PDB file of C-alpha atoms in Angstrom:
ATOM      1  CA  MET K   1       0.270   0.032  -0.299  1.00 79.00           C
ATOM      2  CA  ALA K   2       1.466   3.420  -1.079  1.00 89.00           C
ATOM      3  CA  GLY K   3       2.012   6.240   1.684  1.00 95.00           C
ATOM      4  CA  TRP K   4       2.973   9.733   1.215  1.00 97.00           C
ATOM      5  CA  PHE K   5       6.421  11.101   1.713  1.00 98.00           C
ATOM      6  CA  MET K   6       8.023  14.727   1.962  1.00 98.00           C
ATOM      7  CA  LEU K   7      10.928  14.705   0.040  1.00 98.00           C
ATOM      8  CA  THR K   8      13.179  17.852   0.425  1.00 98.00           C
ATOM      9  CA  VAL K   9      16.056  18.612  -1.978  1.00 98.00           C
ATOM     10  CA  VAL K  10      18.830  21.499  -1.319  1.00 98.00           C
ATOM     11  CA  GLY K  11      21.982  22.555  -3.300  1.00 98.00           C
ATOM     12  CA  GLU K  12      23.526  24.682  -5.465  1.00 97.00           C
ATOM     13  CA  ASP K  13      21.183  25.503  -8.498  1.00 97.00           C
ATOM     14  CA  ARG K  14      22.078  23.886 -11.716  1.00 95.00           C
ATOM     15  CA  PRO K  15      20.025  23.143 -15.001  1.00 95.00           C
ATOM     16  CA  GLY K  16      18.592  19.655 -14.989  1.00 96.00           C
ATOM     17  CA  ILE K  17      17.606  19.003 -11.360  1.00 97.00           C
ATOM     18  CA  VAL K  18      14.030  18.935 -11.544  1.00 97.00           C
ATOM     19  CA  ALA K  19      14.491  16.996 -15.021  1.00 97.00           C
ATOM     20  CA  ARG K  20      16.411  14.292 -13.354  1.00 98.00           C
ATOM     21  CA  LEU K  21      14.962  13.924  -9.926  1.00 98.00           C
ATOM     22  CA  THR K  22      11.450  13.762 -11.335  1.00 98.00           C
ATOM     23  CA  ALA K  23      12.733  11.083 -13.892  1.00 98.00           C
ATOM     24  CA  ALA K  24      13.973   8.919 -11.234  1.00 98.00           C
ATOM     25  CA  LEU K  25      10.863   9.102  -9.101  1.00 98.00           C
ATOM     26  CA  TYR K  26       8.616   7.984 -12.022  1.00 97.00           C
ATOM     27  CA  ASP K  27      10.952   5.315 -13.113  1.00 97.00           C
ATOM     28  CA  GLY K  28      10.623   4.078  -9.124  1.00 97.00           C
ATOM     29  CA  GLY K  29       7.071   3.967  -9.629  1.00 96.00           C
ATOM     30  CA  CYS K  30       6.356   7.034  -7.698  1.00 97.00           C
ATOM     31  CA  ASN K  31       3.143   9.296  -8.107  1.00 96.00           C
ATOM     32  CA  LEU K  32       3.963  12.916  -7.346  1.00 97.00           C
ATOM     33  CA  GLY K  33       1.642  15.343  -5.184  1.00 95.00           C
ATOM     34  CA  GLU K  34       2.036  18.959  -4.210  1.00 94.00           C
ATOM     35  CA  ALA K  35       5.343  20.500  -4.769  1.00 96.00           C
ATOM     36  CA  SER K  36       7.468  23.892  -4.045  1.00 95.00           C
ATOM     37  CA  MET K  37      10.505  24.222  -6.104  1.00 97.00           C
ATOM     38  CA  LEU K  38      12.443  27.452  -6.244  1.00 94.00           C
ATOM     39  CA  ARG K  39      15.675  29.310  -6.624  1.00 94.00           C
ATOM     40  CA  LEU K  40      16.656  31.104  -3.256  1.00 93.00           C
ATOM     41  CA  GLY K  41      20.257  32.835  -3.932  1.00 88.00           C
ATOM     42  CA  GLY K  42      22.371  30.391  -5.803  1.00 92.00           C
ATOM     43  CA  ASN K  43      20.285  27.162  -4.228  1.00 96.00           C
ATOM     44  CA  PHE K  44      17.484  25.448  -5.516  1.00 97.00           C
ATOM     45  CA  THR K  45      15.175  23.853  -3.285  1.00 97.00           C
ATOM     46  CA  ILE K  46      12.459  21.300  -3.545  1.00 98.00           C
ATOM     47  CA  MET K  47       9.726  20.205  -1.184  1.00 97.00           C
ATOM     48  CA  LEU K  48       7.881  17.367  -3.162  1.00 97.00           C
ATOM     49  CA  MET K  49       4.984  15.139  -2.169  1.00 97.00           C
ATOM     50  CA  VAL K  50       5.608  11.567  -3.168  1.00 98.00           C
ATOM     51  CA  SER K  51       3.322   8.550  -2.908  1.00 97.00           C
ATOM     52  CA  ARG K  52       5.135   5.242  -3.013  1.00 96.00           C
ATOM     53  CA  ALA K  53       4.798   1.939  -1.410  1.00 96.00           C
ATOM     54  CA  GLY K  54       7.667   1.209   0.858  1.00 96.00           C
ATOM     55  CA  THR K  55       9.675   3.043   3.721  1.00 96.00           C
ATOM     56  CA  ALA K  56      11.336   6.732   3.566  1.00 97.00           C
ATOM     57  CA  ALA K  57      14.647   4.960   3.486  1.00 97.00           C
ATOM     58  CA  GLN K  58      13.539   3.157   0.383  1.00 97.00           C
ATOM     59  CA  LEU K  59      12.772   6.150  -1.139  1.00 98.00           C
ATOM     60  CA  ALA K  60      15.570   8.147  -0.272  1.00 98.00           C
ATOM     61  CA  ALA K  61      17.828   5.166  -1.645  1.00 98.00           C
ATOM     62  CA  LEU K  62      15.703   5.362  -4.896  1.00 98.00           C
ATOM     63  CA  VAL K  63      16.715   9.291  -5.570  1.00 98.00           C
ATOM     64  CA  GLU K  64      20.193   9.384  -3.880  1.00 98.00           C
ATOM     65  CA  PRO K  65      21.974   8.579  -7.097  1.00 98.00           C
ATOM     66  CA  VAL K  66      20.537  11.554  -8.495  1.00 98.00           C
ATOM     67  CA  THR K  67      21.113  13.864  -5.456  1.00 98.00           C
ATOM     68  CA  GLN K  68      24.571  12.800  -4.972  1.00 98.00           C
ATOM     69  CA  SER K  69      25.787  13.122  -8.503  1.00 97.00           C
ATOM     70  CA  LEU K  70      24.248  16.627  -8.437  1.00 97.00           C
ATOM     71  CA  GLY K  71      25.777  17.557  -4.910  1.00 97.00           C
ATOM     72  CA  LEU K  72      22.527  17.982  -3.460  1.00 98.00           C
ATOM     73  CA  ARG K  73      21.222  17.287   0.248  1.00 98.00           C
ATOM     74  CA  LEU K  74      18.368  15.134   0.579  1.00 98.00           C
ATOM     75  CA  HIS K  75      15.804  14.459   3.244  1.00 98.00           C
ATOM     76  CA  VAL K  76      12.596  12.146   3.203  1.00 98.00           C
ATOM     77  CA  ASP K  77      10.008  12.093   6.091  1.00 97.00           C
ATOM     78  CA  ARG K  78       6.639   9.886   6.191  1.00 97.00           C
ATOM     79  CA  ILE K  79       3.729  12.286   6.046  1.00 97.00           C
ATOM     80  CA  GLU K  80      -0.248  12.260   5.723  1.00 94.00           C
ATOM     81  CA  GLY K  81      -1.148  13.229   2.269  1.00 89.00           C
ATOM     82  CA  ARG K  82      -4.011  15.330   2.878  1.00 86.00           C
ATOM     83  CA  LEU K  83      -4.528  16.328  -0.766  1.00 84.00           C
ATOM     84  CA  HIS K  84      -7.575  18.137  -1.488  1.00 84.00           C
ATOM     85  CA  GLN K  85      -7.737  19.968   1.985  1.00 84.00           C
ATOM     86  CA  HIS K  86      -6.739  23.404   0.641  1.00 83.00           C
ATOM     87  CA  ILE K  87      -6.881  26.398   3.027  1.00 88.00           C
ATOM     88  CA  GLU K  88      -7.416  29.677   0.988  1.00 91.00           C
ATOM     89  CA  PRO K  89      -6.053  32.695   1.947  1.00 95.00           C
ATOM     90  CA  ASP K  90      -8.398  35.855   2.716  1.00 95.00           C
ATOM     91  CA  VAL K  91      -5.609  38.383   2.865  1.00 97.00           C
ATOM     92  CA  SER K  92      -2.241  39.580   1.153  1.00 97.00           C
ATOM     93  CA  ILE K  93       0.186  41.625   2.877  1.00 98.00           C
ATOM     94  CA  THR K  94       3.384  43.008   1.464  1.00 98.00           C
ATOM     95  CA  VAL K  95       6.040  44.469   3.697  1.00 97.00           C
ATOM     96  CA  ALA K  96       9.142  46.287   2.180  1.00 96.00           C
ATOM     97  CA  GLY K  97      11.952  48.102   3.966  1.00 94.00           C
ATOM     98  CA  ALA K  98      15.794  48.848   4.568  1.00 93.00           C
ATOM     99  CA  ASP K  99      17.208  45.301   4.768  1.00 93.00           C
ATOM    100  CA  ARG K 100      18.076  44.857   8.416  1.00 91.00           C
ATOM    101  CA  ALA K 101      18.281  41.879  10.909  1.00 92.00           C
ATOM    102  CA  GLY K 102      14.716  41.131  12.574  1.00 92.00           C
ATOM    103  CA  ILE K 103      12.427  42.830  10.117  1.00 93.00           C
ATOM    104  CA  VAL K 104      10.779  39.257   9.245  1.00 94.00           C
ATOM    105  CA  ALA K 105      10.723  38.562  13.092  1.00 94.00           C
ATOM    106  CA  HIS K 106       9.107  41.836  13.910  1.00 93.00           C
ATOM    107  CA  ALA K 107       6.521  41.683  11.087  1.00 95.00           C
ATOM    108  CA  VAL K 108       5.184  38.276  11.334  1.00 96.00           C
ATOM    109  CA  GLY K 109       5.361  38.576  15.107  1.00 95.00           C
ATOM    110  CA  ALA K 110       2.974  41.456  15.006  1.00 95.00           C
ATOM    111  CA  PHE K 111       0.826  39.655  12.676  1.00 97.00           C
ATOM    112  CA  ALA K 112       0.812  36.340  14.542  1.00 97.00           C
ATOM    113  CA  GLY K 113      -0.413  38.439  17.580  1.00 96.00           C
ATOM    114  CA  ALA K 114      -3.216  39.994  15.370  1.00 97.00           C
ATOM    115  CA  GLY K 115      -4.457  36.430  14.527  1.00 97.00           C
ATOM    116  CA  LEU K 116      -2.457  35.747  11.102  1.00 98.00           C
ATOM    117  CA  ASN K 117      -2.204  32.126   9.854  1.00 97.00           C
ATOM    118  CA  ILE K 118       0.498  32.395   7.233  1.00 97.00           C
ATOM    119  CA  LEU K 119       0.089  29.904   4.288  1.00 96.00           C
ATOM    120  CA  ASN K 120       2.462  31.207   2.138  1.00 95.00           C
ATOM    121  CA  LEU K 121       5.594  33.568   2.454  1.00 96.00           C
ATOM    122  CA  GLU K 122       7.995  34.638  -0.371  1.00 95.00           C
ATOM    123  CA  SER K 123      10.780  37.393   0.048  1.00 95.00           C
ATOM    124  CA  GLY K 124      13.585  38.753  -1.692  1.00 93.00           C
ATOM    125  CA  VAL K 125      16.304  41.439  -1.437  1.00 92.00           C
ATOM    126  CA  GLY K 126      16.615  43.777  -3.976  1.00 91.00           C
ATOM    127  CA  GLY K 127      17.907  47.423  -3.831  1.00 91.00           C
ATOM    128  CA  SER K 128      21.826  47.824  -4.152  1.00 93.00           C
ATOM    129  CA  ALA K 129      24.651  46.312  -1.836  1.00 91.00           C
ATOM    130  CA  GLU K 130      24.926  50.067  -0.430  1.00 94.00           C
ATOM    131  CA  GLN K 131      21.054  50.369   0.319  1.00 94.00           C
ATOM    132  CA  PRO K 132      19.606  46.760   0.355  1.00 94.00           C
ATOM    133  CA  LEU K 133      15.617  46.737   0.275  1.00 96.00           C
ATOM    134  CA  TYR K 134      14.092  43.366   2.059  1.00 96.00           C
ATOM    135  CA  ILE K 135      10.364  42.641   0.318  1.00 97.00           C
ATOM    136  CA  MET K 136       8.147  40.137   1.676  1.00 97.00           C
ATOM    137  CA  HIS K 137       4.804  38.873   0.217  1.00 98.00           C
ATOM    138  CA  ILE K 138       2.419  37.017   2.766  1.00 98.00           C
ATOM    139  CA  GLU K 139      -0.826  35.223   2.238  1.00 97.00           C
ATOM    140  CA  GLY K 140      -2.476  34.044   5.195  1.00 97.00           C
ATOM    141  CA  GLN K 141      -5.953  33.838   7.015  1.00 97.00           C
ATOM    142  CA  ALA K 142      -7.081  36.523   9.139  1.00 97.00           C
ATOM    143  CA  LEU K 143      -8.352  34.159  11.992  1.00 97.00           C
ATOM    144  CA  GLU K 144      -9.352  37.524  13.986  1.00 96.00           C
ATOM    145  CA  GLY K 145     -10.443  39.354  11.208  1.00 94.00           C
ATOM    146  CA  ILE K 146      -8.814  41.762   8.872  1.00 94.00           C
ATOM    147  CA  GLU K 147      -9.404  44.722  11.299  1.00 94.00           C
ATOM    148  CA  SER K 148      -7.048  43.066  13.719  1.00 94.00           C
ATOM    149  CA  LEU K 149      -4.366  42.920  11.228  1.00 95.00           C
ATOM    150  CA  ARG K 150      -4.924  46.556  10.196  1.00 94.00           C
ATOM    151  CA  SER K 151      -3.677  47.510  13.940  1.00 93.00           C
ATOM    152  CA  ALA K 152      -0.528  45.308  13.500  1.00 93.00           C
ATOM    153  CA  LEU K 153       0.185  47.332  10.251  1.00 94.00           C
ATOM    154  CA  GLU K 154       0.267  50.616  12.037  1.00 93.00           C
ATOM    155  CA  ILE K 155       2.847  48.812  14.909  1.00 90.00           C
ATOM    156  CA  ILE K 156       5.235  47.852  11.798  1.00 93.00           C
ATOM    157  CA  ARG K 157       4.746  51.239  10.182  1.00 95.00           C
ATOM    158  CA  ARG K 158       6.097  52.880  13.462  1.00 93.00           C
ATOM    159  CA  GLU K 159       9.381  50.892  12.891  1.00 89.00           C
ATOM    160  CA  GLY K 160       9.886  52.681   9.313  1.00 91.00           C
ATOM    161  CA  ILE K 161       8.630  49.627   7.353  1.00 94.00           C
ATOM    162  CA  ASP K 162       6.186  50.055   4.408  1.00 96.00           C
ATOM    163  CA  VAL K 163       3.510  47.296   4.774  1.00 97.00           C
ATOM    164  CA  SER K 164       0.251  47.060   2.617  1.00 97.00           C
ATOM    165  CA  LEU K 165      -2.945  44.969   3.163  1.00 97.00           C
ATOM    166  CA  THR K 166      -5.295  43.629   0.513  1.00 96.00           C
ATOM    167  CA  PRO K 167      -8.311  41.330   1.176  1.00 95.00           C
ATOM    168  CA  VAL K 168      -8.185  38.288  -1.208  1.00 94.00           C
ATOM    169  CA  ASP K 169     -11.777  37.591  -2.712  1.00 86.00           C
ATOM    170  CA  THR K 170     -11.915  33.705  -3.296  1.00 73.00           C
ATOM    171  CA  LEU K 171     -14.288  33.042  -6.260  1.00 68.00           C
ATOM    172  CA  ILE K 172     -15.458  28.838  -5.924  1.00 62.00           C
ATOM    173  CA  GLY K 173     -17.563  27.616  -8.833  1.00 60.00           C
TER     174      GLY K 173
END
């Protein structure tokens, strides 16, 4: 009986990582679920749900020839699949400010205190080496309502950080 695993791969970015890894999984009889794959700095990261009979160690052994040949680090955990149980965001928040230590911790701490359940967070550093700009985009659920989050925005703005909030309308059907 097949079970679900979370396969995590991290390493220096290079062409062919996704093609070689997914080919090995297909050849090994795996079915793929949800995935997040992206480049962060000069690194490539993969978080991939994989359905397969057997153990986490057997799945790791299946893909290790590919990950080792590409110099990638691999981690595999057994998980509950829970496909088709998506939580839709009802708010989108953008934070931007001079890059400095603590900007993420202060912002997400204020949002958590106002009831934000973060579903997705992406960030980048722009600007220049002399004037780096940190930009963070968050999608989440306002568990205590949007007005609660708006009060958190004011706390963050007092720290000299630009922040905006946009309600997300989800159309179903």
